[in-house]
PDB file of C-alpha atoms and ligand atoms in Angstrom:
ATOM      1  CA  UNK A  18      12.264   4.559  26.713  1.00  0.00           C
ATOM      2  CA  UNK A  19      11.008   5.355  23.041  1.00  0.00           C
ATOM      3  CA  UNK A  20      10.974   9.415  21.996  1.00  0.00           C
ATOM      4  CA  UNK A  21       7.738  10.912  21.140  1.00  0.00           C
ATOM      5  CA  UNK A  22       6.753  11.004  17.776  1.00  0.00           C
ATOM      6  CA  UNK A  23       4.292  13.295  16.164  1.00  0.00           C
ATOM      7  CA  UNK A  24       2.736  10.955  14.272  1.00  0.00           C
ATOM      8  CA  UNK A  25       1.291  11.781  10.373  1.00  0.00           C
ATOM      9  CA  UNK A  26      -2.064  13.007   9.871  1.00  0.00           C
ATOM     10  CA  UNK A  27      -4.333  13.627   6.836  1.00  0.00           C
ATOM     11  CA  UNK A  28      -3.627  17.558   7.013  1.00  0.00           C
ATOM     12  CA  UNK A  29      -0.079  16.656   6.647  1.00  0.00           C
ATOM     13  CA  UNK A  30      -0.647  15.318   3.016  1.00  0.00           C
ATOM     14  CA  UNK A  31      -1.898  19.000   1.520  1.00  0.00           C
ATOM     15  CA  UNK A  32       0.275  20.756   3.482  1.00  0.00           C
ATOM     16  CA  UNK A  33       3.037  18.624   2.172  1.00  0.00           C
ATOM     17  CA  UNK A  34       2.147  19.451  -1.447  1.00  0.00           C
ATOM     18  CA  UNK A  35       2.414  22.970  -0.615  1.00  0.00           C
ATOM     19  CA  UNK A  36       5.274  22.895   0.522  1.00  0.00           C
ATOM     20  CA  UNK A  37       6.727  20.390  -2.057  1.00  0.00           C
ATOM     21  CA  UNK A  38       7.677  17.818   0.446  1.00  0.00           C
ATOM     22  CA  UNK A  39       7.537  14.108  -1.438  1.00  0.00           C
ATOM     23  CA  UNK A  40       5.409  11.315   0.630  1.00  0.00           C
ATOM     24  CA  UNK A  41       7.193   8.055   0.962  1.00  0.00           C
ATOM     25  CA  UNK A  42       4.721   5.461   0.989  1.00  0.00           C
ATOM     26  CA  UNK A  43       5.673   1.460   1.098  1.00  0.00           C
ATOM     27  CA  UNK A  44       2.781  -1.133   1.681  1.00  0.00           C
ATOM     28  CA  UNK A  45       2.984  -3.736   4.942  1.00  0.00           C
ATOM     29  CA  UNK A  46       0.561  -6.380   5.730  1.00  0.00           C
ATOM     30  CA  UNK A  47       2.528  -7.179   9.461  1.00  0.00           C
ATOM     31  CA  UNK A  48       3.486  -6.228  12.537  1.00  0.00           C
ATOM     32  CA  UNK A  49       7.305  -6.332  12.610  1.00  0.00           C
ATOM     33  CA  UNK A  50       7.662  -5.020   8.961  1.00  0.00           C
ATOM     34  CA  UNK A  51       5.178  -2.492  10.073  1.00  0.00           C
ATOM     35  CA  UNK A  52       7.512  -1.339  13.089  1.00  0.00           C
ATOM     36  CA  UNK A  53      10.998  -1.417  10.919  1.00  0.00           C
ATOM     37  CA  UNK A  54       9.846   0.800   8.032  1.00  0.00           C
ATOM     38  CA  UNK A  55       7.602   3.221  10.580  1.00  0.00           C
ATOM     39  CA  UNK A  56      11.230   3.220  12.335  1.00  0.00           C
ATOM     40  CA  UNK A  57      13.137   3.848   9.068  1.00  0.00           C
ATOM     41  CA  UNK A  58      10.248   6.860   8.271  1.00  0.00           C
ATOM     42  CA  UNK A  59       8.810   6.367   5.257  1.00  0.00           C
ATOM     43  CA  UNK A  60       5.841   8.872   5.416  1.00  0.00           C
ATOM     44  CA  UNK A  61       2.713   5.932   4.884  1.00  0.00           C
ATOM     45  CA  UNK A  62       2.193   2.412   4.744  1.00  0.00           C
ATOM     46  CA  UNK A  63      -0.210   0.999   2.761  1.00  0.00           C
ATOM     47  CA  UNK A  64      -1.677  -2.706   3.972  1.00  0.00           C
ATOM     48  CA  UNK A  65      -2.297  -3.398   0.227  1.00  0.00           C
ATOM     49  CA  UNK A  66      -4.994  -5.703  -1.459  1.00  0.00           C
ATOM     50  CA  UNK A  67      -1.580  -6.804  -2.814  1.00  0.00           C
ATOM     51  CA  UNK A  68      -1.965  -8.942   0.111  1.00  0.00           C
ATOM     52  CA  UNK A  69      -3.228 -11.301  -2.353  1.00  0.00           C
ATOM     53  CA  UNK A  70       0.293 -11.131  -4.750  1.00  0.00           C
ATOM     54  CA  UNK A  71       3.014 -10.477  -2.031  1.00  0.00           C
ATOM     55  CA  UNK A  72       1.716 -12.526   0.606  1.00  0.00           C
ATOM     56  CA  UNK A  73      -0.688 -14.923  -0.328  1.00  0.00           C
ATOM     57  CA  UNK A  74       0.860 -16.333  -3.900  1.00  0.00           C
ATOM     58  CA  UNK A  75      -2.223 -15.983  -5.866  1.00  0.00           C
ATOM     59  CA  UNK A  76      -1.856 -14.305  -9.438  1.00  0.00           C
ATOM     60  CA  UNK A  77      -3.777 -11.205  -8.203  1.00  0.00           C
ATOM     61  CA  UNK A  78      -5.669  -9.488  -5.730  1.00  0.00           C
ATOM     62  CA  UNK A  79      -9.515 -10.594  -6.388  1.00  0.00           C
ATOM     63  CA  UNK A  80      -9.381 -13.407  -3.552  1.00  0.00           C
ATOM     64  CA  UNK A  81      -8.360 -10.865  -0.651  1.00  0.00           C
ATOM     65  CA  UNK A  82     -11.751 -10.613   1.845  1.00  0.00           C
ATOM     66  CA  UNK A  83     -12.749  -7.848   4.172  1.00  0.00           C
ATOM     67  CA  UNK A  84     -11.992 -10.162   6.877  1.00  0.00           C
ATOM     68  CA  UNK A  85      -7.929 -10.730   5.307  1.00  0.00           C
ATOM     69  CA  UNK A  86      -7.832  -7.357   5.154  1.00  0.00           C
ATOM     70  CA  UNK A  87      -9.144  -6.367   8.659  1.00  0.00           C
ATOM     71  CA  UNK A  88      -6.802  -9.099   9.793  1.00  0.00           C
ATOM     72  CA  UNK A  89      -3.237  -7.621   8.569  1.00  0.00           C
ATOM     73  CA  UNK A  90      -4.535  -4.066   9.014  1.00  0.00           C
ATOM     74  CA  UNK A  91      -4.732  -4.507  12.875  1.00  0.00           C
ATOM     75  CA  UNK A  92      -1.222  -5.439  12.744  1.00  0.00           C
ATOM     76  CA  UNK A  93       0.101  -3.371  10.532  1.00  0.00           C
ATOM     77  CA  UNK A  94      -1.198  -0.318  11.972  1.00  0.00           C
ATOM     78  CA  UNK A  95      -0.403  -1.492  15.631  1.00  0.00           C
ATOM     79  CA  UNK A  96       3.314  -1.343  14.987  1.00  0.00           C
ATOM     80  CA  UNK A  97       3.358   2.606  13.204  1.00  0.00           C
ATOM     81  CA  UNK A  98       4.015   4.858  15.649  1.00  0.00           C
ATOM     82  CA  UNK A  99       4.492   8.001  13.252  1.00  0.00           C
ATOM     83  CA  UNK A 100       3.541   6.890   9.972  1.00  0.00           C
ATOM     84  CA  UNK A 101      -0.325   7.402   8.699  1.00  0.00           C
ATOM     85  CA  UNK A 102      -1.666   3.858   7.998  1.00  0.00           C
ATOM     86  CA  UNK A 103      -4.101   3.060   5.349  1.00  0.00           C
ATOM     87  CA  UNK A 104      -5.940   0.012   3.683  1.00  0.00           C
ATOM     88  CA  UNK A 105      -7.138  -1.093   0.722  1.00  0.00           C
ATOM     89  CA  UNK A 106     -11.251  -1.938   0.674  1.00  0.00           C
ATOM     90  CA  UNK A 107     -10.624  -5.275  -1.151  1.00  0.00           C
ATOM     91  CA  UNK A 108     -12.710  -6.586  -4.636  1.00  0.00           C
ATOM     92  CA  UNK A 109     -16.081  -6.453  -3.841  1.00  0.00           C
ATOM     93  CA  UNK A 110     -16.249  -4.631  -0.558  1.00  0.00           C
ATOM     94  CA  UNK A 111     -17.449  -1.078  -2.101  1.00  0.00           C
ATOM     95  CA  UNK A 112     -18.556  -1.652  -5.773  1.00  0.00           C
ATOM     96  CA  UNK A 113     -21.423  -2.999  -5.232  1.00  0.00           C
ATOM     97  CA  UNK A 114     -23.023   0.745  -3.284  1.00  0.00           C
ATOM     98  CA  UNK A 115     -21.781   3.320  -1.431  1.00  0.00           C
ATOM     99  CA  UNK A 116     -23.764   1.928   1.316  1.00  0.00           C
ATOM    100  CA  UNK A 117     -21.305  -1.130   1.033  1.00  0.00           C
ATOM    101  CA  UNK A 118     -18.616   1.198   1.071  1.00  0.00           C
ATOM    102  CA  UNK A 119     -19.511   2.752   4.474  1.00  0.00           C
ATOM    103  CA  UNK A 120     -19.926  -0.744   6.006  1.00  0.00           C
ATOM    104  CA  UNK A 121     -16.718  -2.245   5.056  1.00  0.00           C
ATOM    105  CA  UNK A 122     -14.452   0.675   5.601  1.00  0.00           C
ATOM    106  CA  UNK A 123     -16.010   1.350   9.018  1.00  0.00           C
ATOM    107  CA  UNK A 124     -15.110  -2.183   9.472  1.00  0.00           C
ATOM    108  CA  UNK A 125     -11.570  -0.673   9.377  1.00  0.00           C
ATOM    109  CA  UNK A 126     -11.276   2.185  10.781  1.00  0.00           C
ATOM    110  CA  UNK A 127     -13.621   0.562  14.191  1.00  0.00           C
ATOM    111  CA  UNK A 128     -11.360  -2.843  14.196  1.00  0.00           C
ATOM    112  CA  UNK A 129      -7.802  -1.105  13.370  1.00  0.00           C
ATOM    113  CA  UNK A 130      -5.993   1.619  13.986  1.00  0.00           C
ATOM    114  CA  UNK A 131      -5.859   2.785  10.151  1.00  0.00           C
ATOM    115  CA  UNK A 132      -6.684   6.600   9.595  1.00  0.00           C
ATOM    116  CA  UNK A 133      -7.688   5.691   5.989  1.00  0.00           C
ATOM    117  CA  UNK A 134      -8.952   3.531   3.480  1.00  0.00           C
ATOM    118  CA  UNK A 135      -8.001   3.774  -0.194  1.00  0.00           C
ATOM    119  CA  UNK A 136      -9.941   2.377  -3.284  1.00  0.00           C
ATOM    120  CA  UNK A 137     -10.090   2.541  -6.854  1.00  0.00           C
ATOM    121  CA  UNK A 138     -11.440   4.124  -9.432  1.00  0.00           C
ATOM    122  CA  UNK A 139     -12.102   7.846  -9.891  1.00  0.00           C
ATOM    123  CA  UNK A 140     -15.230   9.214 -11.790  1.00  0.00           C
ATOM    124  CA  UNK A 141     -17.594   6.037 -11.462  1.00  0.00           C
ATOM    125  CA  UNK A 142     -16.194   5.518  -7.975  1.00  0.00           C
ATOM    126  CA  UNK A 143     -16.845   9.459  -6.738  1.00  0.00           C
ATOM    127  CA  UNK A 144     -20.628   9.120  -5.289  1.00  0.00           C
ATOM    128  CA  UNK A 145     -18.490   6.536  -2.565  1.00  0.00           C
ATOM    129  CA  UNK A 146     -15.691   8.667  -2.063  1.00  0.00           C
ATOM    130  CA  UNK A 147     -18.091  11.366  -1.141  1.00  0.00           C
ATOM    131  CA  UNK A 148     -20.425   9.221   1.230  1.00  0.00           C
ATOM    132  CA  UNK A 149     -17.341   7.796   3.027  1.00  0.00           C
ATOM    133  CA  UNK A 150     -15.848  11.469   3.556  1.00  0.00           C
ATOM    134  CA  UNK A 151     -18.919  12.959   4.686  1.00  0.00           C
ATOM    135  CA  UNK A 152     -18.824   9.582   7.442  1.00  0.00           C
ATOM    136  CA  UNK A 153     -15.613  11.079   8.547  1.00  0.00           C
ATOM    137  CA  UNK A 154     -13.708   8.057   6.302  1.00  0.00           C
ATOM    138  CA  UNK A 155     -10.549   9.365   4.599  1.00  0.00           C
ATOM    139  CA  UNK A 156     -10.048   8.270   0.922  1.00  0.00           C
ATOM    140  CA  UNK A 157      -7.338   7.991  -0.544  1.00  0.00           C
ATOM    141  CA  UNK A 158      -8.021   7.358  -4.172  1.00  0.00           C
ATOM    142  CA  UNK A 159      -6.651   5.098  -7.331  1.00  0.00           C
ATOM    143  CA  UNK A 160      -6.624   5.577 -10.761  1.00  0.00           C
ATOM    144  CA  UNK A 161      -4.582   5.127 -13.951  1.00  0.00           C
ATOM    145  CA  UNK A 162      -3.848   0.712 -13.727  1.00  0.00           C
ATOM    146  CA  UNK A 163      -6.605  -0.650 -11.659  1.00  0.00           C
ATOM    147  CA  UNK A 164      -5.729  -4.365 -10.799  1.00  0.00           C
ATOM    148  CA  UNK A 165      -8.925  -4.915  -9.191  1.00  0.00           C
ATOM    149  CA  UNK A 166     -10.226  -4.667 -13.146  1.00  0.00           C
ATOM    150  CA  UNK A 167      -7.866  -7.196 -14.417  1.00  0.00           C
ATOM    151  CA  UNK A 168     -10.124  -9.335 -15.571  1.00  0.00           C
ATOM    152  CA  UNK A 169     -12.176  -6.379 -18.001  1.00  0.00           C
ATOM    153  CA  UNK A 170      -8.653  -6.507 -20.455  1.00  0.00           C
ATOM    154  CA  UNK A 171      -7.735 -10.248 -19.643  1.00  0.00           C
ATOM    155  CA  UNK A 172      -4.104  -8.813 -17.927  1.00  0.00           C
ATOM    156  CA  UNK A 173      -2.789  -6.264 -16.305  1.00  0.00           C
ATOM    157  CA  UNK A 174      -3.817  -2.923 -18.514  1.00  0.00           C
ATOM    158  CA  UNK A 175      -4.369   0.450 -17.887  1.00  0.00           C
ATOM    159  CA  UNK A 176      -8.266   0.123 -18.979  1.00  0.00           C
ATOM    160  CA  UNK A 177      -8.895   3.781 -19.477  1.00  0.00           C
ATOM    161  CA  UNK A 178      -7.546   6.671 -21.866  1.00  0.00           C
ATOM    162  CA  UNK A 179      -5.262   9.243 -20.573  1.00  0.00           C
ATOM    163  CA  UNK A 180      -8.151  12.148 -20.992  1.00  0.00           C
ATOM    164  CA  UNK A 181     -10.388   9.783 -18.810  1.00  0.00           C
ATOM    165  CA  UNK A 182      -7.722   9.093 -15.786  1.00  0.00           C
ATOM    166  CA  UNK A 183      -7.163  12.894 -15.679  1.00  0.00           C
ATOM    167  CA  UNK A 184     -10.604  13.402 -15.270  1.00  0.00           C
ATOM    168  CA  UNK A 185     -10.922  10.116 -12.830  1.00  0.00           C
ATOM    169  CA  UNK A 186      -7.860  11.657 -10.554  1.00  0.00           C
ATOM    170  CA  UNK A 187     -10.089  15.135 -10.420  1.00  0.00           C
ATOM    171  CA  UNK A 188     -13.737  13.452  -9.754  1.00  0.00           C
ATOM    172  CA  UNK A 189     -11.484  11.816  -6.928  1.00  0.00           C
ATOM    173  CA  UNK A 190     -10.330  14.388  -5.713  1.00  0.00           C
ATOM    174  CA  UNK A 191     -13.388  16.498  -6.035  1.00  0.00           C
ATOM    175  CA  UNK A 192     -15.341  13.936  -3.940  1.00  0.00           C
ATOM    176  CA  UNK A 193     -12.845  14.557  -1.038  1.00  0.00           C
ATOM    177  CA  UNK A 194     -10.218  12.230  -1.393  1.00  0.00           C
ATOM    178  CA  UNK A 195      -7.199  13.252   0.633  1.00  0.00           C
ATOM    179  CA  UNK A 196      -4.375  11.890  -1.827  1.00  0.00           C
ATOM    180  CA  UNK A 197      -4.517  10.127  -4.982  1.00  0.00           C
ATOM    181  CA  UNK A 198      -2.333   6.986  -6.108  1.00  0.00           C
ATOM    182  CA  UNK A 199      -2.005   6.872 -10.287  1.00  0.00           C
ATOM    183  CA  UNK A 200      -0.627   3.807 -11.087  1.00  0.00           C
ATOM    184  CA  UNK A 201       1.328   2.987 -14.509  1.00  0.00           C
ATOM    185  CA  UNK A 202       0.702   5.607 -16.668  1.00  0.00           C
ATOM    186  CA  UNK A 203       3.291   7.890 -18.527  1.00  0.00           C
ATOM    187  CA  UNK A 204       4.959  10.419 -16.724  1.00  0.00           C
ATOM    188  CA  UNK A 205       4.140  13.229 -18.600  1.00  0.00           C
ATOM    189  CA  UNK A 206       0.166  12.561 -18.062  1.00  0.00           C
ATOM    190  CA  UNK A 207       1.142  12.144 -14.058  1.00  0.00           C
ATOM    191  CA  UNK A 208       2.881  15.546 -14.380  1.00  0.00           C
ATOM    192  CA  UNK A 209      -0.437  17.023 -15.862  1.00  0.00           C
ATOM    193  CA  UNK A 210      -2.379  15.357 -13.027  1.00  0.00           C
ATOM    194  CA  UNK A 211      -0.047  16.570  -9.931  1.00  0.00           C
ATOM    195  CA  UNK A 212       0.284  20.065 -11.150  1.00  0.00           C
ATOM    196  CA  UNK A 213      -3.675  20.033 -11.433  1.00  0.00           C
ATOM    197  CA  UNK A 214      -4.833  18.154  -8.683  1.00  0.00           C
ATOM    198  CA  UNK A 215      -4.820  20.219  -4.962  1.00  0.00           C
ATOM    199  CA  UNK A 216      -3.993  16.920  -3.270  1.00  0.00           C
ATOM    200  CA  UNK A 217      -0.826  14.795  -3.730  1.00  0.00           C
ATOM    201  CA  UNK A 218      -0.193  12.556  -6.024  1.00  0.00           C
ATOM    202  CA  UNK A 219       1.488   9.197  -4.862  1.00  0.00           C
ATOM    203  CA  UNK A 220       2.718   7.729  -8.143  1.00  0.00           C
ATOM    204  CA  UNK A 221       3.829   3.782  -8.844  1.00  0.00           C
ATOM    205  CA  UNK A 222       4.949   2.775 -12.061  1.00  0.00           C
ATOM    206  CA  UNK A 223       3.852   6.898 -12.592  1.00  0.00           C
ATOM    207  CA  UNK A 224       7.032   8.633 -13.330  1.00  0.00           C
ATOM    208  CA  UNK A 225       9.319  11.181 -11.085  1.00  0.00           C
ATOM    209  CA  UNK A 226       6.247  14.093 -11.030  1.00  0.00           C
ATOM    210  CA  UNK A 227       4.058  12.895  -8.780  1.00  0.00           C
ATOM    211  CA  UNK A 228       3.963  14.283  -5.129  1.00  0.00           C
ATOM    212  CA  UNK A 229       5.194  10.934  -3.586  1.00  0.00           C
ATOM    213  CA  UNK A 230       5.904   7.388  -4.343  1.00  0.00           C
ATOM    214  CA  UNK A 231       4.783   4.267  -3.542  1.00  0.00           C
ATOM    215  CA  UNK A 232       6.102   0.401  -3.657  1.00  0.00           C
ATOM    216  CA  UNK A 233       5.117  -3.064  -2.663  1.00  0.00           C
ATOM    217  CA  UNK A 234       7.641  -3.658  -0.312  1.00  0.00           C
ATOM    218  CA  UNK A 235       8.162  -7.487  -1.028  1.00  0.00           C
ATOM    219  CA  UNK A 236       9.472  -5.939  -4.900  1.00  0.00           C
ATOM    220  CA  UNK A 237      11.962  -2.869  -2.909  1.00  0.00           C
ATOM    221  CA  UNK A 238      13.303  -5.398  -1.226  1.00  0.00           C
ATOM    222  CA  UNK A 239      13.462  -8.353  -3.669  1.00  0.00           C
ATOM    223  CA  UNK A 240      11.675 -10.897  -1.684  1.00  0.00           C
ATOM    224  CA  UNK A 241       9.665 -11.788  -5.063  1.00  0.00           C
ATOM    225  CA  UNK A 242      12.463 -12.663  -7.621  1.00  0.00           C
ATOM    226  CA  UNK A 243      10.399 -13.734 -10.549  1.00  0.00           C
ATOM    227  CA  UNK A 244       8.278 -10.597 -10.415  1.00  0.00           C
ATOM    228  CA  UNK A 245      10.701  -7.399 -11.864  1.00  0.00           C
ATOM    229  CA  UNK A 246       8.390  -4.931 -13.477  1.00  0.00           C
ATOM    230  CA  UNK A 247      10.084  -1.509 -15.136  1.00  0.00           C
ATOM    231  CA  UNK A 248       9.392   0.697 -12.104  1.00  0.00           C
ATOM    232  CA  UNK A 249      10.132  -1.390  -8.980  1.00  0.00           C
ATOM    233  CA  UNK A 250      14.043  -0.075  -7.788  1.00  0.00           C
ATOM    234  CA  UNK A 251      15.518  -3.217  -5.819  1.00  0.00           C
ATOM    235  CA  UNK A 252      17.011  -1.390  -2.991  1.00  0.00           C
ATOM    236  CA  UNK A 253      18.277  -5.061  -1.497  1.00  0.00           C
ATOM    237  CA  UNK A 254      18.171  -8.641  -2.859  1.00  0.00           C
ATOM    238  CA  UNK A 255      16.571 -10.288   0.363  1.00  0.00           C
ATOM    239  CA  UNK A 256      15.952 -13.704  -1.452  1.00  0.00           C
ATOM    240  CA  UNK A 257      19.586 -14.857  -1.920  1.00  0.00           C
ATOM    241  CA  UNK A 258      20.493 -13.497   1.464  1.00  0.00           C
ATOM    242  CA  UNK A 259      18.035 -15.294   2.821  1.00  0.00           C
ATOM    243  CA  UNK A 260      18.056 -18.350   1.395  1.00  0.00           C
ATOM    244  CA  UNK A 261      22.254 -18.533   2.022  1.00  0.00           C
ATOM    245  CA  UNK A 262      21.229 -17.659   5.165  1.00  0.00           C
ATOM    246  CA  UNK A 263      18.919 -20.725   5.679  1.00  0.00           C
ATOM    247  CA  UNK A 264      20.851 -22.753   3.985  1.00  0.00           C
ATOM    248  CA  UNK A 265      23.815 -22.494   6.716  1.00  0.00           C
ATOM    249  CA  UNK A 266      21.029 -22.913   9.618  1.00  0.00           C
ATOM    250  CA  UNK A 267      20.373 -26.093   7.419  1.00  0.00           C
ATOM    251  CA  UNK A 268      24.174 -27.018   7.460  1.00  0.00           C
ATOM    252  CA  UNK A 269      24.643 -26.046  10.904  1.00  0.00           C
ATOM    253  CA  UNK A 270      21.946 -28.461  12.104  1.00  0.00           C
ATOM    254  CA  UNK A 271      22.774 -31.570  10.188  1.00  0.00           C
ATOM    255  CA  UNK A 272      26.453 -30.942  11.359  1.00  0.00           C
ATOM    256  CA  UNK A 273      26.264 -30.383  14.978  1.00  0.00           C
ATOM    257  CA  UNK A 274      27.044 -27.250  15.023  1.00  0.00           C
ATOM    258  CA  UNK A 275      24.305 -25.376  16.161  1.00  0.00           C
ATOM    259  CA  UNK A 276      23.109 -25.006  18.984  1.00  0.00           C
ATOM    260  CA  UNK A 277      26.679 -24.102  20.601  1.00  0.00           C
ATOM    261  CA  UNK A 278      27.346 -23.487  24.015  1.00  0.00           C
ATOM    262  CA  UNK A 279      26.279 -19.901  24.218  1.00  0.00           C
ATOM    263  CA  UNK A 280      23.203 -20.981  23.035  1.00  0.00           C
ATOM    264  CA  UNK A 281      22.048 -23.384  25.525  1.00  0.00           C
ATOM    265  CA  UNK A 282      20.703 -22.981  29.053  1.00  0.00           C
ATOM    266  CA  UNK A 283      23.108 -25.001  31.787  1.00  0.00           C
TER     267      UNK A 283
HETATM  268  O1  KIV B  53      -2.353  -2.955  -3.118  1.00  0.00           O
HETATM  269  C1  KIV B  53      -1.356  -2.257  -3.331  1.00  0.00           C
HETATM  270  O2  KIV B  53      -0.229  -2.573  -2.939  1.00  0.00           O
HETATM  271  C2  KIV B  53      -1.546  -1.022  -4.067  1.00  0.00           C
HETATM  272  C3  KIV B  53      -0.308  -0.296  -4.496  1.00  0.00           C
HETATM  273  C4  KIV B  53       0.274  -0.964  -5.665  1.00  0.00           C
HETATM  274  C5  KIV B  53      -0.572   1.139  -4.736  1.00  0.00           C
HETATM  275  O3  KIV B  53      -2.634  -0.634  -4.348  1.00  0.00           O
END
């Protein structure tokens, strides 16, 4: 019989910063990855546009749809049973109005169980932040490296000036957004921004300041082993481990020895 959980909700995230607690936060795109790190605690998963990288092997995350996204969010957000669930509005979903905005992430918060949807940008993306808040849509915001703009610099770059993502992480958070991910930017200027800013910071590639800390969870766990950027920790090397572990299935088979006896039916 499982224990009751109280699971995380969107008040939890200011009171947290008052109270100086630090928000885990690790992106899933499934439902059994979903249940183990809900069941390990980390504080929010993300179902990431980085769907796109992680999962589906493309270079970066403009091909994710509304539908892909819809898709893994169900999951994802079936298995949590504490932690608050949230999901990226893919490329192309909100930019075009906010009107846009309320259709796709009504999509899914009405078709998931997600509590939240995050996008990106701060001061050009605040009119949408506000329209999906006043729907009753949580926002979580992103600013600092926004790798649904890859293509403006011709790579990953942070396309703005520090002065310009401080003042994107406040128009954020002015328009209502709950929390605010800053991604890749020096720690010092994430320090400035999380001492400002009344809602938590959730920092990648952002430095020890912020409030929390978030990860693509295929990097923490080294499932992607040509991809090793500065500010991914490797908490375990999946790949070898799994492929030695295929490789004895592969062994086993060609020699006979699997299945054994206890694992066939009489
Ligand atoms: O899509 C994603 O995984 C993200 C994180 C890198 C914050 O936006």
């Amino acid at each position: 019989m499982p224990t009751e959980v109280r699971p995380v909700t969107i008040p939890d995230f200011a009171a947290w910063k008052a109270q100086r607690r630090r928000i885990s936060m690790l992106t899933a795109y499934d439902f059994p990855t979903a249940r183990l790190l809900d069941e390990a605690g980390v504080d929010c998963l993300l179902v990431g546009d980085s769907l796109g990288t992680a999962v589906q092997g493309w270079e970066t995350t403009l091909k994710v749809t509304l539908d892909q996204m819809v898709y893994h969010a169900e999951m994802a957000a079936r298995a949590a049973r504490r932690a608050l669930v949230v999901a990226d509005l893919p490329f192309m979903s909100y930019q075009v109005s906010p009107r846009q905005a309320l259709r796709s992430a009504g999509r899914i918060l009405k078709e998931t169980h997600c509590q939240a949807v995050k996008l990106e940008g701060g001061t050009r993306m605040a009119p949408t932040i506000r329209a999906l808040v006043d729907a009753g849509i949580p926002v979580m915001g992103h600013v600092g490296l926004q790798p649904q703009a890859v293509r403006t610099l011709g790579g990953y770059k942070v396309q703005r000036s520090g002065e310009e993502i401080l003042a994107d992480a406040h128009a954020a958070a002015a328009a209502g957004a709950f929390a605010v991910v800053i991604e890749c930017i020096p720690s010092s200027l994430a320090a400035r921004i999380t001492k400002q800013l009344t809602v938590p910071t959730i920092g990648i590639g952002a430095g020890p300041h912020c409030d929390g800390q978030v990860l693509v969870v295929h990097d923490m766990l080294g499932l992607i082993e040509q991809f090793r950027p500065k500010f991914v920790r490797r908490y375990v090397e999946l790949g070898p481990q799994i492929r030695t572990a295929v490789a004895a299935y592969v062994a086993d088979v060609a020699e006979g020895r699997f299945p054994g006896e206890t694992e066939s039916f009489r």
